CSV table of C-alpha atoms and ligand atoms in Angstrom, one decimal:
chain,number,residue,atom,x,y,z
R,278,MET,CA,15.5,29.4,2.6
R,279,ARG,CA,15.1,24.6,2.1
R,280,LYS,CA,13.3,24.0,-0.1
R,281,PRO,CA,9.9,22.0,0.1
R,282,VAL,CA,10.6,18.5,-0.7
R,283,ILE,CA,8.3,14.9,-0.9
R,284,LEU,CA,9.6,11.8,1.2
R,285,ILE,CA,8.8,8.8,-0.5
R,286,THR,CA,10.4,5.4,1.5
R,287,GLY,CA,10.1,2.1,0.0
R,288,ALA,CA,9.9,4.4,-2.7
R,289,GLY,CA,11.7,1.3,-5.3
R,290,GLY,CA,8.5,-0.7,-4.6
R,291,GLU,CA,5.7,-1.5,-7.0
R,292,ILE,CA,3.3,1.4,-5.9
R,293,GLY,CA,6.4,3.5,-5.0
R,294,HIS,CA,7.3,3.2,-9.1
R,295,GLY,CA,4.0,4.5,-10.7
R,296,LEU,CA,4.3,6.6,-8.0
R,297,VAL,CA,7.1,8.8,-8.1
R,298,THR,CA,6.7,9.1,-11.3
R,299,ARG,CA,3.3,10.5,-11.2
R,300,LEU,CA,5.1,13.2,-9.2
R,301,ALA,CA,7.7,13.7,-10.7
R,302,ALA,CA,6.0,14.5,-14.0
R,303,SER,CA,4.3,17.1,-11.7
R,304,GLY,CA,7.3,18.8,-11.3
R,305,ALA,CA,7.6,18.0,-7.3
R,306,SER,CA,11.0,18.4,-5.3
R,307,ILE,CA,11.5,14.2,-4.1
R,308,ILE,CA,14.0,12.8,-1.8
R,309,THR,CA,13.7,8.9,-1.6
R,310,LEU,CA,14.5,5.9,0.8
R,311,ASP,CA,14.9,3.0,0.5
R,312,VAL,CA,17.2,0.0,1.3
R,313,ALA,CA,18.2,-0.7,-2.2
R,314,PRO,CA,19.6,2.2,-4.8
R,315,LEU,CA,16.7,2.8,-7.4
R,316,ASP,CA,16.6,1.6,-10.7
R,317,ALA,CA,17.9,2.9,-13.5
R,318,SER,CA,14.6,4.9,-14.3
R,319,LEU,CA,13.2,6.8,-11.3
R,320,ALA,CA,17.1,7.5,-9.9
R,321,PRO,CA,16.8,10.4,-12.6
R,322,LEU,CA,13.8,11.6,-11.8
R,323,VAL,CA,14.5,11.9,-7.8
R,324,ALA,CA,16.4,15.3,-6.3
R,325,ARG,CA,18.1,12.8,-3.7
R,326,GLU,CA,18.1,9.6,-3.1
R,327,PHE,CA,19.4,7.6,0.8
R,328,THR,CA,19.5,3.6,0.3
R,329,GLY,CA,19.4,2.9,4.0
R,330,SER,CA,16.7,1.3,6.3
R,331,ILE,CA,13.7,3.4,7.8
R,332,THR,CA,15.2,2.1,11.2
R,333,ASP,CA,18.3,3.2,10.6
R,334,GLN,CA,17.8,6.8,13.3
R,335,SER,CA,20.9,8.7,12.7
R,336,LEU,CA,20.0,8.5,8.6
R,337,LEU,CA,16.5,10.1,9.7
R,338,GLU,CA,18.5,12.9,11.5
R,339,ARG,CA,20.7,13.4,8.6
R,340,ILE,CA,17.3,14.4,6.7
R,341,LEU,CA,16.1,16.1,8.8
R,342,ALA,CA,18.4,18.5,9.3
R,343,GLU,CA,18.8,18.3,5.4
R,344,PHE,CA,15.5,18.8,4.4
R,345,GLU,CA,12.2,20.4,4.6
R,346,VAL,CA,9.4,17.9,4.2
R,347,ASP,CA,6.1,19.2,3.3
R,348,ARG,CA,4.7,15.2,2.7
R,349,ILE,CA,5.3,11.9,3.5
R,350,PHE,CA,4.6,9.0,1.4
R,351,HIS,CA,5.8,6.1,3.5
R,352,LEU,CA,5.4,2.7,1.3
R,353,ALA,CA,8.4,0.5,2.7
R,354,ALA,CA,7.1,-2.5,4.9
R,355,LEU,CA,7.5,-5.7,4.2
R,356,LEU,CA,4.8,-7.9,2.7
R,357,SER,CA,2.4,-10.6,4.7
R,358,THR,CA,3.6,-14.1,3.6
R,359,ARG,CA,7.3,-12.6,3.9
R,360,SER,CA,6.2,-11.7,7.6
R,361,GLU,CA,4.9,-15.0,8.5
R,362,PHE,CA,8.4,-16.3,8.1
R,363,THR,CA,10.3,-12.9,10.1
R,364,PRO,CA,7.8,-11.8,11.8
R,365,VAL,CA,10.1,-10.8,14.7
R,366,THR,CA,12.0,-8.4,11.4
R,367,ALA,CA,8.6,-7.5,10.2
R,368,HIS,CA,7.5,-6.1,13.5
R,369,HIS,CA,11.0,-4.4,13.2
R,370,VAL,CA,10.5,-3.1,10.0
R,371,ASN,CA,7.0,-2.6,10.1
R,372,VAL,CA,6.2,-1.3,13.2
R,373,GLU,CA,9.3,0.4,14.7
R,374,GLY,CA,10.2,1.6,11.7
R,375,THR,CA,6.8,3.4,11.0
R,376,LEU,CA,7.0,4.9,14.6
R,377,ASN,CA,10.5,6.6,13.1
R,378,LEU,CA,8.8,8.0,10.6
R,379,LEU,CA,5.5,9.3,12.8
R,380,GLU,CA,8.6,10.8,14.6
R,381,PHE,CA,10.5,11.8,12.2
R,382,ALA,CA,7.7,14.3,10.8
R,383,GLN,CA,6.2,15.4,13.8
R,384,LYS,CA,10.0,17.3,14.1
R,385,GLN,CA,10.1,18.3,11.2
R,386,GLY,CA,6.2,20.3,11.3
R,387,GLU,CA,7.8,21.7,14.4
R,388,SER,CA,10.8,22.7,12.7
R,389,HIS,CA,9.2,24.2,9.9
R,390,GLY,CA,5.9,25.2,11.6
R,391,ARG,CA,3.5,23.5,9.1
R,392,SER,CA,2.1,20.0,9.7
R,393,VAL,CA,3.8,17.6,7.9
R,394,VAL,CA,0.8,15.3,5.6
R,395,PHE,CA,1.7,11.8,6.4
R,396,ILE,CA,0.4,9.1,3.8
R,397,TYR,CA,-0.2,5.5,4.5
R,398,PRO,CA,-0.9,2.4,3.1
R,399,SER,CA,-2.7,0.0,4.9
R,400,SER,CA,-3.8,-3.2,3.7
R,401,ILE,CA,-7.2,-5.9,3.7
R,402,ALA,CA,-5.2,-7.9,5.2
R,403,ALA,CA,-5.6,-5.6,8.7
R,404,TYR,CA,-9.5,-7.4,8.0
R,405,GLY,CA,-9.9,-11.0,9.8
R,406,MET,CA,-12.7,-12.9,8.7
R,407,PRO,CA,-12.9,-15.5,11.2
R,408,ASP,CA,-14.0,-18.2,9.0
R,409,LEU,CA,-15.1,-19.0,5.1
R,410,LYS,CA,-19.0,-18.7,5.6
R,411,THR,CA,-19.4,-15.2,8.0
R,412,LYS,CA,-16.3,-14.3,4.4
R,413,ALA,CA,-19.4,-14.7,2.1
R,414,ARG,CA,-21.9,-13.8,3.9
R,415,ALA,CA,-20.8,-10.4,5.5
R,416,GLY,CA,-20.2,-8.9,1.3
R,417,ARG,CA,-19.3,-5.3,1.7
R,418,VAL,CA,-16.9,-5.1,5.0
R,419,ARG,CA,-17.0,-1.6,6.9
R,420,GLU,CA,-13.3,-0.1,7.8
R,421,ASP,CA,-14.6,-1.0,11.7
R,422,ASP,CA,-15.4,-4.4,11.1
R,423,TYR,CA,-13.5,-7.7,11.8
R,424,ALA,CA,-10.4,-5.7,12.3
R,425,HIS,CA,-9.0,-8.9,13.6
R,426,PRO,CA,-6.4,-9.8,11.7
R,427,THR,CA,-4.4,-13.2,11.7
R,428,THR,CA,-1.1,-12.0,10.2
R,429,MET,CA,2.2,-10.6,11.7
R,430,TYR,CA,1.8,-7.9,8.3
R,431,GLY,CA,-2.5,-7.8,9.0
R,432,CYS,CA,-1.3,-6.6,13.0
R,433,ASN,CA,1.7,-4.1,11.8
R,434,LYS,CA,-0.4,-2.4,10.0
R,435,LEU,CA,-3.7,-2.8,12.2
R,436,TYR,CA,-1.9,-1.4,14.7
R,437,CYS,CA,0.7,1.8,13.1
R,438,GLU,CA,-3.7,3.3,11.5
R,439,LEU,CA,-3.5,3.3,15.7
R,440,LEU,CA,-0.4,4.7,15.8
R,441,GLY,CA,-1.0,6.8,13.0
R,442,GLY,CA,-4.6,8.4,14.8
R,443,TYR,CA,-2.9,9.2,17.6
R,444,TYR,CA,0.0,10.9,16.1
R,445,ALA,CA,-2.7,12.7,14.5
R,446,ARG,CA,-4.7,13.6,17.3
R,447,HIS,CA,-3.1,12.8,21.0
R,448,TYR,CA,0.5,13.1,20.5
R,449,LYS,CA,1.7,14.0,23.8
R,450,GLN,CA,-1.6,15.1,25.2
R,451,LEU,CA,-0.7,15.6,29.0
R,452,SER,CA,2.8,17.0,28.4
R,453,ALA,CA,3.2,20.7,29.3
R,454,ASP,CA,4.9,21.6,25.8
R,455,ALA,CA,1.6,19.4,24.5
R,456,ALA,CA,2.8,20.0,20.6
R,457,THR,CA,0.0,21.8,18.6
R,458,ARG,CA,1.6,21.4,15.3
R,459,ARG,CA,1.0,17.6,14.9
R,460,VAL,CA,1.1,15.1,11.9
R,461,ASP,CA,-1.9,15.1,9.4
R,462,PHE,CA,-1.6,11.2,9.2
R,463,ARG,CA,-4.3,9.9,6.0
R,464,CYS,CA,-3.8,6.6,5.3
R,465,VAL,CA,-6.2,3.9,2.7
R,466,ARG,CA,-6.7,0.6,3.1
R,467,PHE,CA,-5.6,-1.3,-0.2
R,468,PRO,CA,-6.8,-4.9,-2.0
R,469,GLY,CA,-4.5,-6.4,-3.6
R,470,LEU,CA,-2.4,-4.3,-6.1
R,471,ILE,CA,-1.5,-5.3,-9.9
R,472,SER,CA,1.1,-3.4,-11.3
R,473,ALA,CA,1.9,-3.3,-15.3
R,474,LEU,CA,5.5,-2.6,-14.7
R,475,THR,CA,6.1,-4.9,-12.0
R,476,LEU,CA,5.8,-7.8,-9.7
R,477,PRO,CA,5.1,-7.7,-5.9
R,478,SER,CA,7.8,-9.8,-4.1
R,479,GLY,CA,6.5,-11.7,-0.3
R,480,GLY,CA,2.7,-10.7,-0.3
R,481,THR,CA,-0.2,-13.3,-0.4
R,482,SER,CA,-2.4,-12.0,-3.2
R,483,ASP,CA,0.2,-12.2,-5.3
R,484,TYR,CA,-1.5,-15.1,-7.3
R,485,ALA,CA,-3.0,-12.5,-9.4
R,486,PRO,CA,0.0,-10.6,-10.5
R,487,GLU,CA,1.6,-13.7,-10.8
R,488,MET,CA,-0.3,-15.7,-13.3
R,489,ILE,CA,-1.0,-12.5,-15.2
R,490,HIS,CA,3.0,-12.1,-15.9
R,491,ALA,CA,3.6,-15.6,-16.0
R,492,ALA,CA,1.1,-15.8,-18.6
R,493,ALA,CA,2.6,-12.5,-20.6
R,494,LYS,CA,6.3,-14.4,-20.4
R,495,GLY,CA,5.1,-17.5,-21.4
R,496,GLU,CA,6.3,-19.5,-18.4
R,497,PRO,CA,3.5,-21.8,-17.2
R,498,TYR,CA,2.0,-21.3,-13.3
R,499,ALA,CA,0.2,-22.7,-10.2
R,500,CYS,CA,-1.8,-21.1,-7.9
R,501,PHE,CA,-1.1,-21.1,-4.3
R,502,VAL,CA,-5.0,-20.6,-4.1
R,503,ARG,CA,-8.6,-22.8,-5.4
R,504,PRO,CA,-9.6,-21.6,-8.0
R,505,ASP,CA,-13.0,-19.6,-6.0
R,506,THR,CA,-11.3,-17.6,-3.9
R,507,THR,CA,-12.2,-13.7,-3.3
R,508,ILE,CA,-11.1,-11.1,-2.7
R,509,PRO,CA,-10.3,-7.3,-4.0
R,510,PHE,CA,-8.0,-6.1,-6.5
R,511,MET,CA,-7.4,-2.6,-7.6
R,512,ALA,CA,-4.9,-2.0,-10.8
R,513,MET,CA,-1.8,-0.2,-10.0
R,514,PRO,CA,-2.7,3.8,-11.3
R,515,ASP,CA,-6.5,3.5,-9.4
R,516,GLY,CA,-3.8,3.0,-6.4
R,517,VAL,CA,-1.7,5.6,-7.2
R,518,ASP,CA,-3.9,8.5,-7.9
R,519,ALA,CA,-6.3,7.2,-4.6
R,520,LEU,CA,-2.4,8.2,-2.6
R,521,LEU,CA,-2.5,11.3,-4.3
R,522,ALA,CA,-6.2,12.2,-4.4
R,523,LEU,CA,-5.8,11.9,-0.3
R,524,ALA,CA,-3.2,13.5,0.3
R,525,SER,CA,-4.3,16.9,-1.0
R,526,ALA,CA,-8.0,16.8,0.3
R,527,PRO,CA,-9.3,19.3,2.5
R,528,ARG,CA,-8.1,18.0,6.0
R,529,GLU,CA,-12.0,19.4,7.2
R,530,ARG,CA,-13.2,16.9,4.7
R,531,LEU,CA,-11.8,14.3,6.3
R,532,THR,CA,-14.2,12.0,8.7
R,533,ARG,CA,-11.3,8.9,9.1
R,534,THR,CA,-7.6,8.2,9.7
R,535,ALA,CA,-8.0,4.9,7.4
R,536,TYR,CA,-10.1,4.3,4.4
R,537,ASN,CA,-11.0,1.8,2.6
R,538,LEU,CA,-10.9,1.3,-1.2
R,539,GLY,CA,-12.2,-1.2,-3.3
R,540,ALA,CA,-12.7,-1.9,-7.2
R,541,PHE,CA,-12.9,-5.6,-8.5
R,542,ASN,CA,-13.3,-8.7,-6.7
R,543,PRO,CA,-12.5,-11.6,-9.0
R,544,SER,CA,-12.7,-14.7,-7.9
R,545,ALA,CA,-8.9,-17.0,-8.7
R,546,ALA,CA,-11.1,-18.7,-11.6
R,547,GLU,CA,-12.6,-15.5,-12.5
R,548,ILE,CA,-8.6,-14.4,-13.1
R,549,ARG,CA,-7.9,-16.9,-14.6
R,550,ASP,CA,-10.4,-17.3,-17.5
R,551,MET,CA,-9.2,-13.3,-18.0
R,552,VAL,CA,-6.0,-14.1,-18.7
R,553,LEU,CA,-6.6,-17.5,-20.9
R,554,LYS,CA,-8.7,-14.6,-23.6
R,555,ALA,CA,-5.5,-12.7,-23.7
R,556,PHE,CA,-2.7,-15.6,-23.7
R,557,PRO,CA,-5.0,-18.1,-25.1
R,558,GLY,CA,-1.6,-20.7,-25.1
R,559,ALA,CA,-0.9,-20.0,-21.6
R,560,THR,CA,-0.8,-22.9,-18.9
R,561,ILE,CA,-2.3,-22.6,-15.4
R,562,THR,CA,-2.8,-24.5,-12.7
R,563,TYR,CA,-3.6,-24.7,-9.4
R,564,SER,CA,-1.3,-26.3,-6.2
R,565,VAL,CA,-2.8,-25.8,-3.4
R,566,ASP,CA,-1.1,-24.0,-0.6
R,567,GLU,CA,-3.2,-24.8,2.6
R,568,LYS,CA,-1.7,-22.1,4.7
R,569,ARG,CA,-1.4,-19.1,2.3
R,570,GLN,CA,-4.6,-20.2,1.5
R,571,SER,CA,-5.6,-19.2,4.9
R,572,ILE,CA,-4.4,-16.4,5.1
R,573,VAL,CA,-6.6,-15.2,1.6
R,574,ASP,CA,-9.5,-16.7,3.3
R,575,SER,CA,-9.4,-14.5,6.1
R,576,TRP,CA,-9.4,-11.2,3.9
R,577,PRO,CA,-13.3,-9.9,2.6
R,578,ALA,CA,-14.4,-10.3,-0.4
R,579,ASP,CA,-15.2,-7.2,-0.9
R,580,VAL,CA,-15.1,-3.8,1.1
R,581,ASP,CA,-17.4,-0.6,1.6
R,582,ASP,CA,-15.5,2.1,0.5
R,583,SER,CA,-18.7,4.3,0.7
R,584,ALA,CA,-16.7,7.1,2.4
R,585,ALA,CA,-13.1,7.4,0.6
R,586,ARG,CA,-15.6,8.5,-2.4
R,587,ALA,CA,-18.0,10.5,-0.1
R,588,ASP,CA,-15.5,12.8,1.8
R,589,TRP,CA,-12.7,12.5,-0.9
R,590,GLY,CA,-14.2,11.8,-4.1
R,591,PHE,CA,-12.6,7.5,-4.7
R,592,LYS,CA,-13.5,6.8,-8.0
R,593,PRO,CA,-11.6,3.7,-9.3
R,594,ALA,CA,-11.1,4.5,-13.3
R,595,TYR,CA,-10.7,0.9,-14.2
R,596,ASP,CA,-13.0,-2.4,-13.5
R,597,LEU,CA,-11.6,-5.8,-14.5
R,598,SER,CA,-12.4,-6.1,-17.8
R,599,ARG,CA,-10.9,-2.1,-18.2
R,600,ALA,CA,-7.6,-3.4,-16.5
R,601,PHE,CA,-7.1,-5.5,-18.8
R,602,GLU,CA,-7.9,-4.5,-21.4
R,603,THR,CA,-6.5,-0.3,-21.5
R,604,TYR,CA,-4.0,-1.0,-19.0
R,605,LEU,CA,-2.3,-5.1,-18.1
R,606,MET,CA,-2.5,-6.0,-21.2
R,607,PRO,CA,-0.9,-3.3,-23.4
R,608,GLY,CA,1.8,-2.6,-20.5
R,609,ILE,CA,3.0,-5.6,-20.0
R,610,ARG,CA,2.8,-6.9,-23.3
R,611,GLN,CA,5.2,-3.9,-23.9
R,612,ARG,CA,7.3,-4.9,-21.2
R,613,TYR,CA,8.5,-8.6,-22.1
R,614,LEU,CA,8.6,-7.2,-25.4
R,615,SER,CA,11.0,-5.1,-24.5
R,616,ASN,CA,13.4,-7.2,-22.1
K,21,LIG,N1,-1.1,-7.1,-1.0
K,21,LIG,C1,-0.5,-7.7,0.6
K,21,LIG,C2,0.1,-9.1,0.8
K,21,LIG,O1,-0.6,-10.1,0.2
K,21,LIG,C3,-1.4,-6.2,1.3
K,21,LIG,O2,-1.4,-5.5,1.7
K,21,LIG,O3,0.5,-8.7,1.6
């Protein structure tokens, strides 16, 4: 008998770090797929590590033949800034890669007779606020409003939310052998995530984590958005908790495919103030990149996450000051002290 395992794609990335650690601590058997080898802290925690691309069909076939996958956390993606430089590659990885994984999940479910739970992190980038006035007026945006993204990454995420919904409810709806056991697709729209352990690469909400990590390293930082720029953020432990909570929620409680998540929504100036309080000697200036600014301006200032709270008990533990005082500062100090 093959042992049921959890598959994590993009396991070496920011969310993957926290997720692999938490799942391994709970005794789960994990296999990973990432384009780069896992770092030394993660590799011993997993049963098998595959180094390769989610666009490699033959690699997915090999995994399918060898493992009984019950649950997938599909984290691999190119983030928003990076995707604007290479939009066709972004589409290939973010959309075709996700399609491959959904097919993989469908085939796994058919082979072992249980629906595969497929957890997908979408993003605040799925929104597109038309202008700053509307953004200010809109306040807490609901999932189905303003879903007109302006970035390649946002388009990819929004479409994959729909694709996941299709696999979950309508897959092969007209064929004679219409699938009876469909993928159990569940998705969150993450705000900007801030980790004490890792730095993001290629995102547009990166100004917040970059500002904090630069100060901890004693390096000056020039913030690429205006001081008044406001979007929602979340501390990484709450992000990982949310993925785990959604994965284990009873299916019948879920009323939506994609759920907003929020925790705090500081302006860039407020983040800067917090950083200066923690690192009084830090040098943080502004050097606005108008193009990246317009991407962040197209994301809402706040999101309505009441559906996630009602359906599966989402409740972030960290607001901005708690995140700084009890998670980010101790973790970041430790990280740069030990390097
Ligand atoms: N943090 C992501 C980015 O900036 C948004 O999901 O691309």
